[in-house]
Amino acid sequence: MAANVCTNLARRYVNYGLTSRLCHRCYTHGRQLTNSEVRRKRTTLFEAEKQRQLALVTRTEKIEVRHVGPPEECTLIMNKGLSTPFNCAMHIQELLMTRSALALVNGQPWDMHRPLEEDCELRFLHFLDEDPRLVNTAFWRSCSFILGHILETAFKDKFYVELCSFPKPDILSGSFVCDADLKIPHWKPSAVELNILGGQGVKLYHDDFKFERLDVDASLASQMFEDNRFKSQQVPLIAAESESGSRITLYRMGTHIDMSCGPLISSTNHIGRFSVSAVHSIESSDFGSLSRVQGVALPTSVKMHYWSYEILQKRAAKLNPAPIPSVQTSVSGMAMLEQQ
């Protein structure tokens, strides 16, 4: 039902004749480029690179992983470059595996599905920890990532949505954000339309998509994002800020792929309530007119009365004061995340 309404929503704006305003990049040989095609291309390139990197591990080396924390401290012998914190949790306890959203590896935040690289100390973090700041930040960042997925898929192929960026997570702002060119000028969605978009996020709980990290060369990232006028500019600049000067960190959730320094949470199964609260028009000096899409969400393990959640939704509808996206803020934002 939600998909049909989103399709009708897109048709409504097509009937207004707005498709003629699409950027020239949305056409190839006279045919409109679609998000479906671009997502398939990125997925194919991502999977091929993932398999290429796995093939480089020609000899299995063992590493010692010392787990600290409940249910018990223990030492595991795992495979270097292959085993992940999630794999370690599988060997220790099922509850640890299902509730852990993030890991600490030698004291540094680490994705649950990111391979371990050396002997290390491992701790697991979840949303009900005494100090959940790190995992909450990862959750907020993951929700911005999910907003990108929703915007690329909700309108089917009626519009070619170009994601711009999402700012550094700021939980005190009351909302997570994704800035994009929706090709729907001055769109002010109704409450019903916002609920439909939010429903796409709630659905991800049942899909249980894991967030996969992959570091790639800037040349591959440029190929993956050549169809996006924002990210094609950002790739070389972000790569230049990396430690090697040529690497880009990507994440995949289902068929959605985007750049992010991470870390992100383990899986969309950690997403409980999810709402798209507002769409604001903003103006960028570098990128022109954009839409600032905002939302609020709760992890599955955090329970809240619907009345209290409505208060959060109303707060999240106010324009988020995050910096307006530009080439420079995109790069500096990624650099700041690297330092966290």
Short mmCIF file of C-alpha atoms in Angstrom, two decimals:
data_model
loop_
_atom_site.label_atom_id
_atom_site.label_comp_id
_atom_site.label_asym_id
_atom_site.label_seq_id
_atom_site.Cartn_x
_atom_site.Cartn_y
_atom_site.Cartn_z
CA MET A 1 0.00 0.00 0.00
CA ALA A 2 2.80 2.41 0.93
CA ALA A 3 4.56 1.76 -2.37
CA ASN A 4 1.37 2.55 -4.31
CA VAL A 5 0.87 5.81 -2.44
CA CYS A 6 4.49 6.84 -3.08
CA THR A 7 4.00 6.04 -6.77
CA ASN A 8 0.84 8.16 -6.82
CA LEU A 9 2.74 10.93 -5.05
CA ALA A 10 5.41 10.85 -7.74
CA ARG A 11 2.78 10.78 -10.50
CA ARG A 12 1.15 13.84 -8.96
CA TYR A 13 4.32 15.86 -9.46
CA VAL A 14 5.02 14.42 -12.89
CA ASN A 15 1.61 15.70 -13.95
CA TYR A 16 2.76 19.16 -12.91
CA GLY A 17 5.39 18.95 -15.65
CA LEU A 18 8.37 19.07 -13.29
CA THR A 19 10.29 16.31 -15.07
CA SER A 20 11.45 18.84 -17.66
CA ARG A 21 13.59 20.47 -14.97
CA LEU A 22 15.73 17.42 -14.32
CA CYS A 23 19.45 17.93 -14.40
CA HIS A 24 21.19 16.96 -17.67
CA ARG A 25 23.00 14.22 -15.76
CA CYS A 26 19.67 12.42 -15.43
CA TYR A 27 19.71 11.49 -19.08
CA THR A 28 21.78 9.01 -21.04
CA HIS A 29 21.29 8.87 -24.80
CA GLY A 30 17.99 10.71 -24.46
CA ARG A 31 16.67 8.35 -21.80
CA GLN A 32 16.07 9.29 -18.18
CA LEU A 33 18.58 7.79 -15.76
CA THR A 34 16.92 6.01 -12.83
CA ASN A 35 17.93 5.37 -9.25
CA SER A 36 17.24 1.66 -9.80
CA GLU A 37 19.86 1.47 -12.54
CA VAL A 38 22.42 3.41 -10.54
CA ARG A 39 21.84 1.28 -7.42
CA ARG A 40 22.31 -1.91 -9.45
CA LYS A 41 25.55 -0.58 -10.89
CA ARG A 42 26.90 0.40 -7.47
CA THR A 43 25.90 -2.95 -5.98
CA THR A 44 27.66 -4.84 -8.78
CA LEU A 45 30.85 -2.81 -8.36
CA PHE A 46 30.73 -3.08 -4.56
CA GLU A 47 30.30 -6.86 -4.61
CA ALA A 48 33.03 -7.34 -7.21
CA GLU A 49 35.48 -5.27 -5.14
CA LYS A 50 34.51 -7.11 -1.95
CA GLN A 51 35.22 -10.46 -3.60
CA ARG A 52 38.50 -9.15 -5.04
CA GLN A 53 39.66 -8.08 -1.60
CA LEU A 54 38.64 -11.40 -0.06
CA ALA A 55 40.62 -13.22 -2.75
CA LEU A 56 43.75 -11.37 -1.60
CA VAL A 57 43.61 -13.33 1.67
CA THR A 58 45.43 -16.39 0.35
CA ARG A 59 46.60 -17.70 3.72
CA THR A 60 44.55 -17.81 6.89
CA GLU A 61 46.41 -16.18 9.76
CA LYS A 62 45.22 -16.51 13.34
CA ILE A 63 44.83 -13.61 15.76
CA GLU A 64 44.09 -13.56 19.48
CA VAL A 65 40.96 -11.67 20.48
CA ARG A 66 40.50 -11.04 24.21
CA HIS A 67 36.88 -10.34 25.07
CA VAL A 68 36.29 -8.07 28.08
CA GLY A 69 32.87 -7.69 29.65
CA PRO A 70 29.70 -9.74 30.26
CA PRO A 71 28.75 -12.52 30.13
CA GLU A 72 32.37 -13.56 30.76
CA GLU A 73 35.89 -12.65 29.82
CA CYS A 74 37.52 -15.06 27.41
CA THR A 75 40.10 -15.33 24.66
CA LEU A 76 39.17 -16.37 21.13
CA ILE A 77 41.41 -17.46 18.27
CA MET A 78 39.97 -15.91 15.12
CA ASN A 79 40.96 -15.38 11.47
CA LYS A 80 42.85 -12.18 10.59
CA GLY A 81 41.12 -10.08 7.95
CA LEU A 82 38.07 -12.35 7.92
CA SER A 83 36.56 -12.66 11.40
CA THR A 84 34.43 -9.80 12.70
CA PRO A 85 33.20 -8.75 16.15
CA PHE A 86 29.84 -10.26 15.16
CA ASN A 87 31.56 -13.61 14.53
CA CYS A 88 33.20 -13.34 17.95
CA ALA A 89 29.84 -12.66 19.61
CA MET A 90 28.43 -15.77 17.93
CA HIS A 91 31.04 -17.85 19.78
CA ILE A 92 30.28 -16.27 23.16
CA GLN A 93 26.51 -15.80 23.62
CA GLU A 94 23.41 -15.41 21.44
CA LEU A 95 22.17 -12.40 23.45
CA LEU A 96 25.53 -10.68 22.96
CA MET A 97 25.24 -11.29 19.23
CA THR A 98 21.69 -9.96 18.86
CA ARG A 99 21.80 -6.89 21.13
CA SER A 100 25.29 -5.54 20.35
CA ALA A 101 25.13 -2.61 17.96
CA LEU A 102 28.79 -1.59 18.05
CA ALA A 103 32.16 -2.90 19.20
CA LEU A 104 35.24 -1.36 20.79
CA VAL A 105 38.47 -2.77 19.38
CA ASN A 106 41.49 -1.69 21.42
CA GLY A 107 39.30 1.13 22.70
CA GLN A 108 38.26 2.39 19.25
CA PRO A 109 34.67 2.24 17.87
CA TRP A 110 34.43 -0.61 15.38
CA ASP A 111 31.66 -1.89 13.10
CA MET A 112 30.22 -5.26 14.09
CA HIS A 113 30.75 -6.61 10.56
CA ARG A 114 34.19 -5.10 9.95
CA PRO A 115 37.00 -7.71 9.87
CA LEU A 116 39.54 -7.62 12.68
CA GLU A 117 43.09 -6.85 11.60
CA GLU A 118 45.33 -7.80 14.54
CA ASP A 119 45.50 -9.18 18.08
CA CYS A 120 43.14 -7.03 20.07
CA GLU A 121 40.94 -6.39 23.08
CA LEU A 122 37.25 -6.53 22.24
CA ARG A 123 34.24 -5.06 24.03
CA PHE A 124 30.61 -4.91 22.90
CA LEU A 125 28.26 -1.93 23.19
CA HIS A 126 24.47 -1.83 23.23
CA PHE A 127 21.77 0.82 23.61
CA LEU A 128 21.09 0.19 27.30
CA ASP A 129 24.72 0.59 28.39
CA GLU A 130 25.38 2.92 31.29
CA ASP A 131 27.06 5.33 28.86
CA PRO A 132 25.45 4.87 25.41
CA ARG A 133 26.93 7.95 23.75
CA LEU A 134 29.06 6.11 21.19
CA VAL A 135 26.34 3.71 20.17
CA ASN A 136 23.74 6.50 20.04
CA THR A 137 25.96 8.49 17.68
CA ALA A 138 26.39 5.43 15.46
CA PHE A 139 22.61 4.94 15.53
CA TRP A 140 21.95 8.57 14.51
CA ARG A 141 24.49 8.32 11.68
CA SER A 142 22.93 5.05 10.51
CA CYS A 143 19.48 6.66 10.46
CA SER A 144 20.77 9.43 8.17
CA PHE A 145 22.15 6.69 5.94
CA ILE A 146 18.70 5.03 5.95
CA LEU A 147 17.05 8.33 4.96
CA GLY A 148 19.18 8.22 1.81
CA HIS A 149 17.89 4.73 1.05
CA ILE A 150 14.28 5.87 1.55
CA LEU A 151 14.66 8.89 -0.72
CA GLU A 152 16.24 6.85 -3.52
CA THR A 153 13.49 4.23 -3.46
CA ALA A 154 10.21 5.80 -2.27
CA PHE A 155 9.44 7.60 -5.53
CA LYS A 156 10.21 4.55 -7.67
CA ASP A 157 11.75 5.75 -10.94
CA LYS A 158 9.57 8.83 -11.42
CA PHE A 159 12.33 11.12 -10.18
CA TYR A 160 16.09 10.79 -10.26
CA VAL A 161 16.97 11.66 -6.67
CA GLU A 162 20.54 12.80 -6.06
CA LEU A 163 21.72 12.51 -2.47
CA CYS A 164 24.08 15.26 -1.39
CA SER A 165 25.34 14.47 2.12
CA PHE A 166 24.36 14.07 5.74
CA PRO A 167 25.94 16.19 8.47
CA LYS A 168 27.82 15.06 11.54
CA PRO A 169 25.39 13.42 14.00
CA ASP A 170 24.11 15.82 16.64
CA ILE A 171 21.60 14.11 18.91
CA LEU A 172 20.91 17.34 20.81
CA SER A 173 19.57 18.88 17.59
CA GLY A 174 16.57 16.57 17.86
CA SER A 175 16.73 15.12 14.35
CA PHE A 176 18.98 13.26 11.97
CA VAL A 177 19.34 14.70 8.48
CA CYS A 178 19.90 13.86 4.85
CA ASP A 179 20.28 16.65 2.28
CA ALA A 180 19.33 15.84 -1.29
CA ASP A 181 18.07 17.14 -4.62
CA LEU A 182 14.64 15.52 -4.92
CA LYS A 183 13.75 17.25 -8.20
CA ILE A 184 10.47 18.36 -6.54
CA PRO A 185 10.83 22.12 -5.98
CA HIS A 186 9.23 23.56 -2.85
CA TRP A 187 7.65 20.25 -1.87
CA LYS A 188 5.77 20.45 1.41
CA PRO A 189 4.71 16.88 2.17
CA SER A 190 1.47 16.20 4.01
CA ALA A 191 1.37 14.26 7.29
CA VAL A 192 0.19 11.20 5.34
CA GLU A 193 3.13 11.45 2.94
CA LEU A 194 5.60 11.81 5.82
CA ASN A 195 4.08 8.74 7.50
CA ILE A 196 4.50 6.74 4.29
CA LEU A 197 8.16 7.70 4.03
CA GLY A 198 8.72 6.84 7.69
CA GLY A 199 7.04 3.50 7.15
CA GLN A 200 9.79 2.56 4.71
CA GLY A 201 12.26 2.93 7.59
CA VAL A 202 10.13 0.85 9.98
CA LYS A 203 9.97 -1.93 7.39
CA LEU A 204 13.75 -2.30 7.51
CA TYR A 205 13.46 -3.87 10.96
CA HIS A 206 12.02 -7.01 9.37
CA ASP A 207 14.52 -6.95 6.49
CA ASP A 208 17.39 -7.17 9.02
CA PHE A 209 19.96 -5.76 6.59
CA LYS A 210 23.47 -5.61 7.99
CA PHE A 211 25.69 -2.56 7.45
CA GLU A 212 28.79 -3.66 5.54
CA ARG A 213 31.91 -1.49 5.41
CA LEU A 214 34.35 -1.55 2.49
CA ASP A 215 37.38 0.69 1.92
CA VAL A 216 37.98 1.26 -1.80
CA ASP A 217 40.28 3.23 -4.05
CA ALA A 218 39.06 6.67 -5.04
CA SER A 219 39.01 5.65 -8.71
CA LEU A 220 36.41 2.98 -8.00
CA ALA A 221 34.38 5.35 -5.82
CA SER A 222 34.45 7.90 -8.65
CA GLN A 223 33.05 5.29 -11.00
CA MET A 224 30.33 4.32 -8.53
CA PHE A 225 29.21 7.90 -7.96
CA GLU A 226 29.82 9.40 -11.40
CA ASP A 227 26.04 9.70 -11.84
CA ASN A 228 25.69 11.97 -8.80
CA ARG A 229 26.71 15.59 -9.36
CA PHE A 230 27.42 16.15 -5.65
CA LYS A 231 29.35 13.04 -4.76
CA SER A 232 31.42 13.08 -7.94
CA GLN A 233 32.88 16.35 -6.65
CA GLN A 234 33.26 15.09 -3.10
CA VAL A 235 35.11 11.82 -3.85
CA PRO A 236 38.56 13.23 -4.79
CA LEU A 237 38.48 15.77 -1.98
CA ILE A 238 37.47 13.23 0.67
CA ALA A 239 40.07 10.77 -0.63
CA ALA A 240 42.77 13.42 -0.34
CA GLU A 241 41.92 13.78 3.37
CA SER A 242 42.30 10.02 4.00
CA GLU A 243 45.41 8.55 5.59
CA SER A 244 46.58 7.07 2.28
CA GLY A 245 45.43 10.03 0.22
CA SER A 246 43.41 7.82 -2.10
CA ARG A 247 40.86 5.80 -0.09
CA ILE A 248 37.12 6.13 0.35
CA THR A 249 35.03 4.31 2.97
CA LEU A 250 31.74 2.93 1.69
CA TYR A 251 28.86 1.20 3.43
CA ARG A 252 26.22 -1.10 1.99
CA MET A 253 22.78 -1.76 3.47
CA GLY A 254 20.75 -4.03 1.21
CA THR A 255 21.09 -2.38 -2.20
CA HIS A 256 21.89 1.06 -0.81
CA ILE A 257 25.52 2.20 -0.96
CA ASP A 258 26.93 5.52 0.17
CA MET A 259 30.06 7.14 1.57
CA SER A 260 30.44 7.41 5.33
CA CYS A 261 33.34 7.28 7.75
CA GLY A 262 31.18 5.28 10.14
CA PRO A 263 30.99 3.40 12.29
CA LEU A 264 27.38 2.35 11.72
CA ILE A 265 25.23 0.00 13.78
CA SER A 266 25.18 -3.74 13.21
CA SER A 267 21.84 -4.20 11.46
CA THR A 268 18.53 -2.58 10.59
CA ASN A 269 17.03 -5.02 13.10
CA HIS A 270 18.08 -2.46 15.72
CA ILE A 271 15.68 0.09 14.21
CA GLY A 272 12.43 0.30 16.20
CA ARG A 273 10.33 3.41 15.67
CA PHE A 274 11.32 5.48 12.66
CA SER A 275 9.70 8.70 11.47
CA VAL A 276 10.39 11.18 8.70
CA SER A 277 9.41 14.39 10.45
CA ALA A 278 9.92 17.20 7.91
CA VAL A 279 11.25 18.27 4.54
CA HIS A 280 12.70 21.81 4.44
CA SER A 281 13.93 23.77 1.42
CA ILE A 282 17.50 25.03 1.80
CA GLU A 283 19.90 26.89 -0.46
CA SER A 284 23.56 25.94 -0.91
CA SER A 285 26.10 28.34 -2.40
CA ASP A 286 27.86 25.41 -4.07
CA PHE A 287 24.95 23.08 -4.91
CA GLY A 288 21.89 25.30 -5.35
CA SER A 289 18.40 24.42 -4.09
CA LEU A 290 18.21 21.29 -1.94
CA SER A 291 15.79 19.55 0.39
CA ARG A 292 16.75 18.94 4.00
CA VAL A 293 14.94 15.75 5.01
CA GLN A 294 14.77 15.16 8.77
CA GLY A 295 13.72 12.30 10.98
CA VAL A 296 13.71 10.79 14.44
CA ALA A 297 13.91 7.15 15.53
CA LEU A 298 14.28 4.85 18.51
CA PRO A 299 16.24 1.60 18.82
CA THR A 300 14.17 -1.55 19.31
CA SER A 301 15.47 -1.92 22.86
CA VAL A 302 14.31 1.57 23.91
CA LYS A 303 10.61 1.72 24.81
CA MET A 304 8.65 4.98 24.92
CA HIS A 305 4.99 5.91 25.27
CA TYR A 306 3.47 7.13 21.99
CA TRP A 307 2.62 10.51 23.57
CA SER A 308 6.27 11.11 24.50
CA TYR A 309 7.37 9.99 21.04
CA GLU A 310 5.00 12.53 19.47
CA ILE A 311 6.84 15.25 21.39
CA LEU A 312 10.11 14.05 19.84
CA GLN A 313 8.51 14.08 16.38
CA LYS A 314 7.33 17.67 16.78
CA ARG A 315 10.79 18.74 17.90
CA ALA A 316 12.36 16.89 14.99
CA ALA A 317 10.17 18.82 12.54
CA LYS A 318 11.94 22.11 13.29
CA LEU A 319 14.63 23.05 10.80
CA ASN A 320 17.85 21.35 11.85
CA PRO A 321 20.62 23.96 12.32
CA ALA A 322 23.36 21.77 10.80
CA PRO A 323 25.63 23.58 8.32
CA ILE A 324 24.27 23.97 4.80
CA PRO A 325 26.06 21.44 2.56
CA SER A 326 28.93 22.59 0.39
CA VAL A 327 31.97 20.91 -1.07
CA GLN A 328 34.06 22.07 1.87
CA THR A 329 31.62 21.08 4.64
CA SER A 330 31.26 17.63 3.09
CA VAL A 331 35.00 17.08 3.26
CA SER A 332 35.55 18.66 6.67
CA GLY A 333 32.59 16.73 8.08
CA MET A 334 34.13 13.45 6.98
CA ALA A 335 37.47 14.49 8.47
CA MET A 336 35.83 15.32 11.81
CA LEU A 337 34.17 11.93 11.89
CA GLU A 338 37.53 10.25 11.28
CA GLN A 339 38.81 11.90 14.46
CA GLN A 340 35.96 10.67 16.67
#
